[in-house]
Short mmCIF file of C-alpha atoms in Angstrom, two decimals:
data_model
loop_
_atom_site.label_atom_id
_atom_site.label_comp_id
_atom_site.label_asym_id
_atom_site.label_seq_id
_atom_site.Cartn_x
_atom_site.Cartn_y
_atom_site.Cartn_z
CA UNK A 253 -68.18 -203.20 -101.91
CA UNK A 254 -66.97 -199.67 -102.17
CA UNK A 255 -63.76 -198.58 -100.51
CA UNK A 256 -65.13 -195.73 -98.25
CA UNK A 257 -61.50 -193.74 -97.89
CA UNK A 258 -61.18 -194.69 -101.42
CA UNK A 259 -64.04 -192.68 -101.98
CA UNK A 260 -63.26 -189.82 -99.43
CA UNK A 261 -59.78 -189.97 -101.60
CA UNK A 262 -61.86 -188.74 -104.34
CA UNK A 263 -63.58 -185.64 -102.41
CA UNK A 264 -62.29 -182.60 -103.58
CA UNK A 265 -60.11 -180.81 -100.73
CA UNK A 266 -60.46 -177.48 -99.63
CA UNK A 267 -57.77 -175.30 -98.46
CA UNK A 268 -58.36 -172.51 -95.01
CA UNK A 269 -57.87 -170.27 -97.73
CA UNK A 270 -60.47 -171.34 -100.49
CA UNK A 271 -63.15 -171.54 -97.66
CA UNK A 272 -61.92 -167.91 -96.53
CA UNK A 273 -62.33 -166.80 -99.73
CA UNK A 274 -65.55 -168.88 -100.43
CA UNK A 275 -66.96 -167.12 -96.99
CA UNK A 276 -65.93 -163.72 -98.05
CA UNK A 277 -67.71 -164.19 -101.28
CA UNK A 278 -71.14 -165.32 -100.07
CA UNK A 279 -71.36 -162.79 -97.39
CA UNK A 280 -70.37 -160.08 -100.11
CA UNK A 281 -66.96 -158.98 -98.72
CA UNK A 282 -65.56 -159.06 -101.73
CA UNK A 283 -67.06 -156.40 -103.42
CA UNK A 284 -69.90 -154.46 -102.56
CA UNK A 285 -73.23 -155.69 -103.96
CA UNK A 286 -75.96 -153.70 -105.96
CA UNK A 287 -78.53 -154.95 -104.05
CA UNK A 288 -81.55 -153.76 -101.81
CA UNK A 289 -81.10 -154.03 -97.97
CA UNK A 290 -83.75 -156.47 -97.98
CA UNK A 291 -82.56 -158.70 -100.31
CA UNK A 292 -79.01 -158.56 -98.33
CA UNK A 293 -80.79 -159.05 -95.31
CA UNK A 294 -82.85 -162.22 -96.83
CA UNK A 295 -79.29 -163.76 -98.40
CA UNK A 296 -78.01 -163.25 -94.98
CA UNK A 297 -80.68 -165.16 -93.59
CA UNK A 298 -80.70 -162.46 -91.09
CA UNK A 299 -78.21 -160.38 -89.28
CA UNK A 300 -77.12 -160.56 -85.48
CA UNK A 301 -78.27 -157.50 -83.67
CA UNK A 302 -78.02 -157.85 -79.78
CA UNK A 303 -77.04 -154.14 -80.61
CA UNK A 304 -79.24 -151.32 -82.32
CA UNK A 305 -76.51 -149.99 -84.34
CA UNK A 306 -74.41 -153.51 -85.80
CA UNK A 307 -77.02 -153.97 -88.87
CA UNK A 308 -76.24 -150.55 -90.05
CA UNK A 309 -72.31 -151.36 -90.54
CA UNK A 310 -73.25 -154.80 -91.36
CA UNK A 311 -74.84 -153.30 -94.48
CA UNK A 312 -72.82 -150.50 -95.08
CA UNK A 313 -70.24 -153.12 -95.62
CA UNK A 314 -71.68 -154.93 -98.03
CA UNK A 315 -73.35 -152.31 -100.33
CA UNK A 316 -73.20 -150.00 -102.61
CA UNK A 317 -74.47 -146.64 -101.48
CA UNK A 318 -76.42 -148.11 -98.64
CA UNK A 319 -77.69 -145.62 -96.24
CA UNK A 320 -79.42 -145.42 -92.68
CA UNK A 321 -82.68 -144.70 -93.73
CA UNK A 322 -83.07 -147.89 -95.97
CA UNK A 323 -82.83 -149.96 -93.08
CA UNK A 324 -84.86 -147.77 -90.84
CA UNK A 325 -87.91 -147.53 -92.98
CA UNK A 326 -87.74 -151.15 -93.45
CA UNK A 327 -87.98 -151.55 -89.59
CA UNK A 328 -90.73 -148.90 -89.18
CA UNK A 329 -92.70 -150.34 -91.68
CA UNK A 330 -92.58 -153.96 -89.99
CA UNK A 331 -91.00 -155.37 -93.69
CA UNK A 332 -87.97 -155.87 -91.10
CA UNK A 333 -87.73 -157.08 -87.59
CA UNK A 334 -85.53 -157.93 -84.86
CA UNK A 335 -86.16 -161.04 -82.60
CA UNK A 336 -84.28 -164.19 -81.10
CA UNK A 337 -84.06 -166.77 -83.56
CA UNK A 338 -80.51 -168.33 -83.96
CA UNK A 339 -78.58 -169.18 -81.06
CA UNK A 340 -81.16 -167.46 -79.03
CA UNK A 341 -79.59 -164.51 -80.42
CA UNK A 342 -81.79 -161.31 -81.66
CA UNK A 343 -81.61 -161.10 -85.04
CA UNK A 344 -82.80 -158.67 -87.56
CA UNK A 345 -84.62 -160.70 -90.26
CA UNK A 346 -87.61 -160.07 -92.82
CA UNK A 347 -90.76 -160.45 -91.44
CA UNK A 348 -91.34 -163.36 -94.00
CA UNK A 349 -88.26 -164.90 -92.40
CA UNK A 350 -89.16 -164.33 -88.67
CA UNK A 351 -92.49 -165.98 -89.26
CA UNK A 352 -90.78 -168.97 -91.26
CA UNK A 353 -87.69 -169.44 -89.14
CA UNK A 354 -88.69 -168.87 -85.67
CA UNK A 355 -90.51 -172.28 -85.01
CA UNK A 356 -87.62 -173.84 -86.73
CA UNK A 357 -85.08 -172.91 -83.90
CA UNK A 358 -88.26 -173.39 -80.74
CA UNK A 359 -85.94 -176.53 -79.79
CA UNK A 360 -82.78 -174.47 -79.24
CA UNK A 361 -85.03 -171.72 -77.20
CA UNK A 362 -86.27 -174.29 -75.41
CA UNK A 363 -82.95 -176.36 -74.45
CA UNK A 364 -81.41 -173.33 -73.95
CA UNK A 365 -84.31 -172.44 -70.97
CA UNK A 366 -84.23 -175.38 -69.44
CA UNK A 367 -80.37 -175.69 -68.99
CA UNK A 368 -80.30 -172.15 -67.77
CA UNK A 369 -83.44 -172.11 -65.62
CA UNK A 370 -85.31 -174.97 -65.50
CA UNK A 371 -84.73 -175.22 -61.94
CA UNK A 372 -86.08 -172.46 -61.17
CA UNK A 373 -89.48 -173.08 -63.44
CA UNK A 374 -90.39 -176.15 -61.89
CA UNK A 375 -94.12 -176.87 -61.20
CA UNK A 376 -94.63 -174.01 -63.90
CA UNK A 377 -97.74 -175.24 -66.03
CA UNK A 378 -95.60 -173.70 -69.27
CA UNK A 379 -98.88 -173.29 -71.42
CA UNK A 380 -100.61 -171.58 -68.39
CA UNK A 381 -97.74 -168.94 -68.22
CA UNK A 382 -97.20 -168.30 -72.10
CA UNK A 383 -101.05 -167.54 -72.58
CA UNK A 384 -100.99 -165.22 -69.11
CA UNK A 385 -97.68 -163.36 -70.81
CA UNK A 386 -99.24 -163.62 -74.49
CA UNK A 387 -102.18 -161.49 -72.91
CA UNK A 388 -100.07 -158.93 -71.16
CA UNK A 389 -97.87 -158.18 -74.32
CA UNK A 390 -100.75 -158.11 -76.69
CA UNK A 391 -102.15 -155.23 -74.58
CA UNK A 392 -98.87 -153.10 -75.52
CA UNK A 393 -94.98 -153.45 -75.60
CA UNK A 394 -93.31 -154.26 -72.22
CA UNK A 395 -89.93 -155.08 -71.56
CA UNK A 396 -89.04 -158.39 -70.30
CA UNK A 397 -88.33 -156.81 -66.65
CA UNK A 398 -91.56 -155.29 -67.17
CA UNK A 399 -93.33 -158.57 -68.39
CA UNK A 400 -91.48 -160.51 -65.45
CA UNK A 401 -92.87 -158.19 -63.20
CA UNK A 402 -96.56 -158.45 -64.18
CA UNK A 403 -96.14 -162.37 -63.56
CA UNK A 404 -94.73 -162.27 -60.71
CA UNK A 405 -97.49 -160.28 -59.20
CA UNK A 406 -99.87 -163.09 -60.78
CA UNK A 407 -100.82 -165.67 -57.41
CA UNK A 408 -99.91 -168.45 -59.70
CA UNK A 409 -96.28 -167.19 -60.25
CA UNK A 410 -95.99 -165.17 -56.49
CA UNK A 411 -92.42 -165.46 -55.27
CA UNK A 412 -90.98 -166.36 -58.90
CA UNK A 413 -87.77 -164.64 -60.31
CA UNK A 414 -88.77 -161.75 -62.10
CA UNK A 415 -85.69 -162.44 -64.51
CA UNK A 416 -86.54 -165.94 -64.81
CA UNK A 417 -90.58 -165.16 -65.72
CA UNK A 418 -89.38 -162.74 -68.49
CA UNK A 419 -86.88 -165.16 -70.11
CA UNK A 420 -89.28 -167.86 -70.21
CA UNK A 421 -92.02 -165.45 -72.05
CA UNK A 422 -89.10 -164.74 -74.18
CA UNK A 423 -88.51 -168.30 -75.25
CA UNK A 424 -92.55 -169.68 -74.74
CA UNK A 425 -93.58 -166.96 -77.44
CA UNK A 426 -92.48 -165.48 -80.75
CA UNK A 427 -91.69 -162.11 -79.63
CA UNK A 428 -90.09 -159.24 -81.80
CA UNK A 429 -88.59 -155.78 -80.36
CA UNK A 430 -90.58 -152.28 -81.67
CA UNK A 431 -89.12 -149.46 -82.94
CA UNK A 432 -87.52 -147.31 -81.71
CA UNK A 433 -85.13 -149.81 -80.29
CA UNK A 434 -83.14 -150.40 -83.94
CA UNK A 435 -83.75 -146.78 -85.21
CA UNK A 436 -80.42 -145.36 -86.03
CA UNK A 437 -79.87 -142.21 -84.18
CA UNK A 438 -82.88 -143.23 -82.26
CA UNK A 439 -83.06 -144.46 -78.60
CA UNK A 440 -85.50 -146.93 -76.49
CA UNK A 441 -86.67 -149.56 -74.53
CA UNK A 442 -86.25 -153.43 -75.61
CA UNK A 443 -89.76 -153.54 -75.43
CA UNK A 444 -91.56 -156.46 -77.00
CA UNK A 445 -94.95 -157.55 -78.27
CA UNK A 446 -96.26 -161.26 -80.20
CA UNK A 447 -95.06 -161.80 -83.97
CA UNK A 448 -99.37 -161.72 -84.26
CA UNK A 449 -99.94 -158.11 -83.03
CA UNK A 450 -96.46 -156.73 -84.48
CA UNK A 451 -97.17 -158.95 -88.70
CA UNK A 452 -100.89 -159.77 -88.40
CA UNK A 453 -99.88 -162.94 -88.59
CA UNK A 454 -98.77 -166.44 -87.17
CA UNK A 455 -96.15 -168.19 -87.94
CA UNK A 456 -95.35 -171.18 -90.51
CA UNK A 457 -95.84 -174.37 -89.27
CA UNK A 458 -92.88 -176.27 -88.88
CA UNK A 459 -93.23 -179.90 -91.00
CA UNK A 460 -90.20 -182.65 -91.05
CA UNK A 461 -88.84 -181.10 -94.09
CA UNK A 462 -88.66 -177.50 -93.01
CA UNK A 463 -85.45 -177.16 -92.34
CA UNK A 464 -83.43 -178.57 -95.46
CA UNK A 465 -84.42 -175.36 -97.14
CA UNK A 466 -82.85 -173.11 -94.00
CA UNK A 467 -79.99 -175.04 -94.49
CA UNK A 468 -79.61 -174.77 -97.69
CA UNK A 469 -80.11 -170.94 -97.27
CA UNK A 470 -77.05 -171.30 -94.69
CA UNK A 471 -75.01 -173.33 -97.08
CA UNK A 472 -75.41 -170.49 -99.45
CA UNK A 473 -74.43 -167.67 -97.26
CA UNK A 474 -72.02 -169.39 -95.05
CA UNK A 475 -70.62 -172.99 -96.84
CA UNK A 476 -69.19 -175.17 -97.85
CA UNK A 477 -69.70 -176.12 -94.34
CA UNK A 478 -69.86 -179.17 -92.17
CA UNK A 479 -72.57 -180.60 -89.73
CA UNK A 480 -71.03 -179.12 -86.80
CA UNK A 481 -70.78 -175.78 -88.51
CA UNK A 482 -74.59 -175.58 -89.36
CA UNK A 483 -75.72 -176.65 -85.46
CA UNK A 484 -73.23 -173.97 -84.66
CA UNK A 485 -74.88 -171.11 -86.64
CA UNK A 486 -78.36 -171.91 -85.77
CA UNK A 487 -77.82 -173.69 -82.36
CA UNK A 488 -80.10 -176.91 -83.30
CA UNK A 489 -78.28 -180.44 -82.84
CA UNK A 490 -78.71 -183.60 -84.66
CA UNK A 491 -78.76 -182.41 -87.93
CA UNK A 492 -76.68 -185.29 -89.43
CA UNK A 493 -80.09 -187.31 -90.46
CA UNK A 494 -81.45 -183.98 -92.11
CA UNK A 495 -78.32 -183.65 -94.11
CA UNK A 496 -77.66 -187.03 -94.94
CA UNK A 497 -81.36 -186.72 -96.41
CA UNK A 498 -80.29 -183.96 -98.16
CA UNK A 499 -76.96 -185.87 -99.60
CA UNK A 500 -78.12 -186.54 -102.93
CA UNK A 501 -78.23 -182.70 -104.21
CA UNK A 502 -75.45 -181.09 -102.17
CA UNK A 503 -71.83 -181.02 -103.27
CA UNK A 504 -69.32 -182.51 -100.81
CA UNK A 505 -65.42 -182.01 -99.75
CA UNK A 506 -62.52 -182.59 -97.46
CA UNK A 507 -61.64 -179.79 -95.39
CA UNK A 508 -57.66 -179.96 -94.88
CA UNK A 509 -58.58 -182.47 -91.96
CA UNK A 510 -60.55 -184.21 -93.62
CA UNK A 511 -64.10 -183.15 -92.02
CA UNK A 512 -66.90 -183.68 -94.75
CA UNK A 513 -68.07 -180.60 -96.06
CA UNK A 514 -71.68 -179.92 -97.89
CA UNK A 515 -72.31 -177.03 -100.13
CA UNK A 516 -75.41 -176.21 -102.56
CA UNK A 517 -74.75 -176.50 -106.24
CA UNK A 518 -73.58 -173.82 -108.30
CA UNK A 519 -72.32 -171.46 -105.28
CA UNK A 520 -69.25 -169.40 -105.44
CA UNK A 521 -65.82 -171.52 -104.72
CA UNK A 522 -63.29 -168.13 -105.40
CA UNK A 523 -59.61 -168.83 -106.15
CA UNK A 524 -57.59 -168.86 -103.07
CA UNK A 525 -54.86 -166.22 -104.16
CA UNK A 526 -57.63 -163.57 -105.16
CA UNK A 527 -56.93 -160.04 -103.76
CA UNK A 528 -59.28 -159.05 -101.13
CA UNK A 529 -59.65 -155.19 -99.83
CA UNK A 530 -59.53 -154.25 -96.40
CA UNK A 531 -63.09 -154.51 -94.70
CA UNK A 532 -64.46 -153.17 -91.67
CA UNK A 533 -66.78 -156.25 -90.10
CA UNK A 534 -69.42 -154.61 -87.46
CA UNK A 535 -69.87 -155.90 -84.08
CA UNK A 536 -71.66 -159.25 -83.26
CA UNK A 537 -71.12 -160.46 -87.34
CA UNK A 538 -72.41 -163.29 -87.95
CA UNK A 539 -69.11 -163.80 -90.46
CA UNK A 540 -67.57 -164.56 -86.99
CA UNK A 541 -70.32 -166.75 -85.11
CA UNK A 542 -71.58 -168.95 -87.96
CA UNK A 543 -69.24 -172.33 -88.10
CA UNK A 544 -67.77 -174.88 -85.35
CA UNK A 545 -64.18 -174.14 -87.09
CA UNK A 546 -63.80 -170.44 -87.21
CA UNK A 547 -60.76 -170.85 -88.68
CA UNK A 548 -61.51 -169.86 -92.01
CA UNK A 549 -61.68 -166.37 -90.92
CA UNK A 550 -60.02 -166.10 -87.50
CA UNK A 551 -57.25 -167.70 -85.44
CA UNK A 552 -57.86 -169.15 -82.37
CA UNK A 553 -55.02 -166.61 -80.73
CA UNK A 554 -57.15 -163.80 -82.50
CA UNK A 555 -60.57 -165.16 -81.36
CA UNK A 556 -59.81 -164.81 -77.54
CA UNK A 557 -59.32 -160.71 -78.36
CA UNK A 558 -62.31 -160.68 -79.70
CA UNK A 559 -65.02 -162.86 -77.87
CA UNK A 560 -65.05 -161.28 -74.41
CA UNK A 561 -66.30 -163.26 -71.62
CA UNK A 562 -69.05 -161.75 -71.26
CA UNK A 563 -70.37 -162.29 -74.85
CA UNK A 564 -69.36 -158.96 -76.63
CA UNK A 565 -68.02 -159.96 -80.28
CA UNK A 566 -65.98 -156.78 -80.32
CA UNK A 567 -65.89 -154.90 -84.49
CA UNK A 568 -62.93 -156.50 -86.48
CA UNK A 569 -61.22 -155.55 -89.83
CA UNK A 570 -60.17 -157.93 -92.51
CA UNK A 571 -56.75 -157.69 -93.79
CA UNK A 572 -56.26 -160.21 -96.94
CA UNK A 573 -60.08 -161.86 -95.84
CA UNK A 574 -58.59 -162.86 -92.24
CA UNK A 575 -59.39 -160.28 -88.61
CA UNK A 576 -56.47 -158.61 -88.04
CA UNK A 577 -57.19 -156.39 -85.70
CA UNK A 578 -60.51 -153.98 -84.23
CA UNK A 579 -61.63 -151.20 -84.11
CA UNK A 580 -64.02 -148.46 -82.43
CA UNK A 581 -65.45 -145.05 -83.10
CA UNK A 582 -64.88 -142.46 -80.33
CA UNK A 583 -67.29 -139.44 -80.26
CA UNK A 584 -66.90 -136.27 -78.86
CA UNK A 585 -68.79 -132.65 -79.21
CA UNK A 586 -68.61 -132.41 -83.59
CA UNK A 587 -66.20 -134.59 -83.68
CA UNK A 588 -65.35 -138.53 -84.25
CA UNK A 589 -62.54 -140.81 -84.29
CA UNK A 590 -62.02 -144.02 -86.09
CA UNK A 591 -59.54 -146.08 -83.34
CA UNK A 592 -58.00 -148.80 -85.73
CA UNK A 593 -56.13 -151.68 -83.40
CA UNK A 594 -54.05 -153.63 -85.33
CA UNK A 595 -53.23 -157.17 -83.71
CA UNK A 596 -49.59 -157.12 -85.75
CA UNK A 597 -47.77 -154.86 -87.90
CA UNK A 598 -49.49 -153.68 -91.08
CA UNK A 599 -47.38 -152.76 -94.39
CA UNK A 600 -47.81 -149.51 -95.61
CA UNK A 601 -49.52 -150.52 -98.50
CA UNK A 602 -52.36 -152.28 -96.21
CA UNK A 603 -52.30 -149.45 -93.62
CA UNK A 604 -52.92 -146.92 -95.97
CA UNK A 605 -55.41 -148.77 -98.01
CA UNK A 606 -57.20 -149.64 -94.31
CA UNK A 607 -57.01 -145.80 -93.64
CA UNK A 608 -59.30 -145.16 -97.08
CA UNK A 609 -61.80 -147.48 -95.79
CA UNK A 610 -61.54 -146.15 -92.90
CA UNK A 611 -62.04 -142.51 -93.94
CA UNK A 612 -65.36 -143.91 -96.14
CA UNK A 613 -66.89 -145.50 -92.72
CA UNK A 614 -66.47 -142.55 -90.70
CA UNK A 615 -68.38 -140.43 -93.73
CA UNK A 616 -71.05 -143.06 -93.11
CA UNK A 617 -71.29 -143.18 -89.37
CA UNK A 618 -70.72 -139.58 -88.14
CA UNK A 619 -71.38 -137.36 -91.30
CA UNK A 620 -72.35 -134.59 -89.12
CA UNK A 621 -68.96 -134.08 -87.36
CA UNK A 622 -66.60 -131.30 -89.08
CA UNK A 623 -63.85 -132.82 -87.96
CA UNK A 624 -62.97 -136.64 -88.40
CA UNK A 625 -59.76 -138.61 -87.93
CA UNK A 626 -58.81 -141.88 -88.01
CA UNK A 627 -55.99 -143.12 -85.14
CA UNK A 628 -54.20 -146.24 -84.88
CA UNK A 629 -53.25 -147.87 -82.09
CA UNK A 630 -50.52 -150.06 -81.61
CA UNK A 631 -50.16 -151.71 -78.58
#
C-alpha cells in the first residue's frame, strides 16, 4: 500500500512568493494585457463592484489603452452586467456569465438569507413572495427599498421589514442593476429588474457537474489554490467531493504548510524572483477577497488596514506583487490629487517608480483637471 506522506513528499512545494507571483500573473498584474474588456472581464470570471467606479480601475490596471467608454458601452448594451453572484457580492460579469453562474452560487444566497434573516421570514410561503416581487420588478426597475416597500403594503406581507422583504427578493430572484448605476461619470439609483426582462433570457440550469468548469475558471484566474480558497472566493462549501472528482486532470502541490493545492494544467507558475512594477489595485479587488490564505498577497498586519469593519476593501498598491500601502483620489474644482499612503518606508527607486504610475492613473481618472498632483502621506 502506498505511503500517503511518502507521496505528499513528492508534491511539488510552493513558496508565498511563487503563488504571489503565480496570482499576479493570472490576474494580469504583471504586464498589461492586449486584450478586450470583455475578454478581461470573462478571464476574471467577473469583477467585484459593490461600487460604480472599482471596474473602471480594475481594468485600467490590467490593460493596455483601456478606456471608460469600453466598459460603459458594454454595460449599456446589456453584453455586461452587474449583479450578486459570489459571496453575495455584486459583481460585474458578462451576461453569458450572469446567466451561467448565478444558479451556481443560489446555495450561498440562500444560506446567507437565512442566517441573516430567517427569523424574521418565518411563515413566508418563499415561492408566494418571489413570484409577487418577480411581478413588481418586471413592471420597471425599483430599488430594493422600493421593492420592500411594495410588499410590505401586500396583506400577505403587512407588518414585514421593509429591509428584510427587499433582501429576500434580492436572493429569491436573479436580479441585475440598470444603467445608469455603473456608468462612469454617471449617477443613479441601485435599481433592479429580473435577468429575463434585462437578457431575454433565463438562466442555465444548474446539473451536478456545473461547477467543475467554474472552478476550473477560478483555478485559472486565481490558483494554484486549495479547497478552502475556492469556497472562499465563491462562498459555496463542501466542495472537497467536486474537487476530488476533478483530481485526475488538475495539477497538485504543497503550499509551505503543507495544504494541498489544485491548479489547471498548463497555467502560468512565474519564477519567484521576477521583477514586478508598482500597481495600483482598485477598491473591493477581487485579487484581495479570492482565497482562505490571503497571504500570498497581503499580511495579516496589512489586511486589518485595509478590510474595515464595515466591509469597505479600501484601494491598495503593490510594491514587489505584495499591498504596501493605499491610496485615494481627492477632487476639488479642476483639480485632483492622487493621496499615496505608504504602510512603511519606500526606497527612492520604488517611490519614484510608484509616482509614474501614479501620474498615468490620474491621466486616466481625472483627465479633465489642469492641474494634477500626486501626495504622499506618511503617517
Amino acid at each position: 500500500m502506498a505511503n500517503p506522506a511518502a507521496a505528499a513528499s513528492r508534491e511539488p512545494v510552493l513558496s508565498r512568493r511563487q503563488l504571489n507571483r503565480a496570482l499576479l500573473e493570472r490576474q494580469m498584474l504583471i504586464r498589461r494585457r492586449t486584450l478586450s474588456a470583455m475578454e478581461a472581464i470573462e478571464h476574471l470570471v467577473g469583477m467585484q463592484a459593490q461600487a460604480p467606479t472599482p471596474p473602471y480601475f480594475g481594468l485600467w490596471t490590467r490593460l493596455e489603452g483601456f478606456r471608460q467608454d469600453e466598459l460603459a458601452e458594454l454595460i449599456r448594451s446589456r453584453q455586461a452586467v452587474r449583479i450578486a453572484l459570489m459571496r453575495s457580492t455584486i459583481h460585474l460579469v458578462s451576461a453569458r456569465d450572469a446567466l451561467a453562474l448565478r444558479p451556481l452560487v443560489q446555495p450561498a444566497m440562500d444560506r446567507g438569507l437565512k442566517a441573516t434573516h430567517g427569523k424574521l421570514l418565518e411563515g413566508v410561503d418563499e415561492a408566494e413572495l418571489a413570484a409577487a416581487a418577480r411581478k413588481l420588478l418586471e413592471e420597471r426597475p425599483m430599488t430594493f427599498q422600493e421593492i420592500g416597500e411594495r410588499l410590505a403594503s401586500d396583506n400577505r406581507w403587512h407588518g414585514r421589514d421593509v429591509g428584510v422583504l427587499g433582501a429576500a427578493a434580492r436572493t429569491l430572484l436573479s436580479l441585475v442593476q440598470v444603467p445608469p448605476r455603473g456608468l462612469w461619470g454617471e449617477s443613479g439609483p441601485a435599481a433592479h429588474t429580473t435577468v429575463k426582462v434585462w437578457l431575454g433570457s433565463e438562466e442555465a440550469a444548474a446539473g451536478p457537474d456545473s461547477l467543475e468548469p467554474m472552478l476550473e475558471r477560478y483555478l485559472a484566474a486565481f490558483g494554484p489554490a486549495t479547497v478552502q480558497d475556492m469556497q472562499a472566493w465563491c462562498g459555496l462549501t463542501r466542495l472537497g467531493e467536486v474537487v476530488k472528482r476533478m483530481r485526475p486532470r488538475l495539477r497538485v502541490f504543497r503550499d509551505e504548510q503543507g495544504r494541498e493545492l489544485f491548479d489547471v494544467p498548463n497555467a502560468p507558475l512565474s519564477d519567484e524572483d521576477m521583477p514586478i512594477p508598482p500597481r495600483f489595485v482598485a477598491e473591493f479587488d477581487n485579487v484581495l477577497l479570492s482565497h482562505a490564505d490571503r497571504a500570498r498577497i497581503i499580511s495579516e498586519e496589512d489586511r486589518k488596514r485595509v478590510f474595515t469593519i464595515n466591509g469597505i476593501i479600501r484601494p491598495t498598491f503593490l510594491i514587489d506583487g505584495f499591498v504596501a500601502g493605499m491610496w485615494s483620489l481627492v477632487r476639488e474644482r479642476g483639480s485632483a490629487a492622487l493621496v499615496i499612503t505608504p504602510f512603511r518606508p519606500l526606497s527612492p527607486q520604488d517611490r519614484d517608480a510608484l509616482a509614474e504610475e501614479g501620474e498615468r492613473l490620474l491621466s486616466f481618472a481625472a483627465p479633465e483637471c489642469e492641474q494634477r498632483e500626486i501626495r504622499f502621506n506618511f503617517n
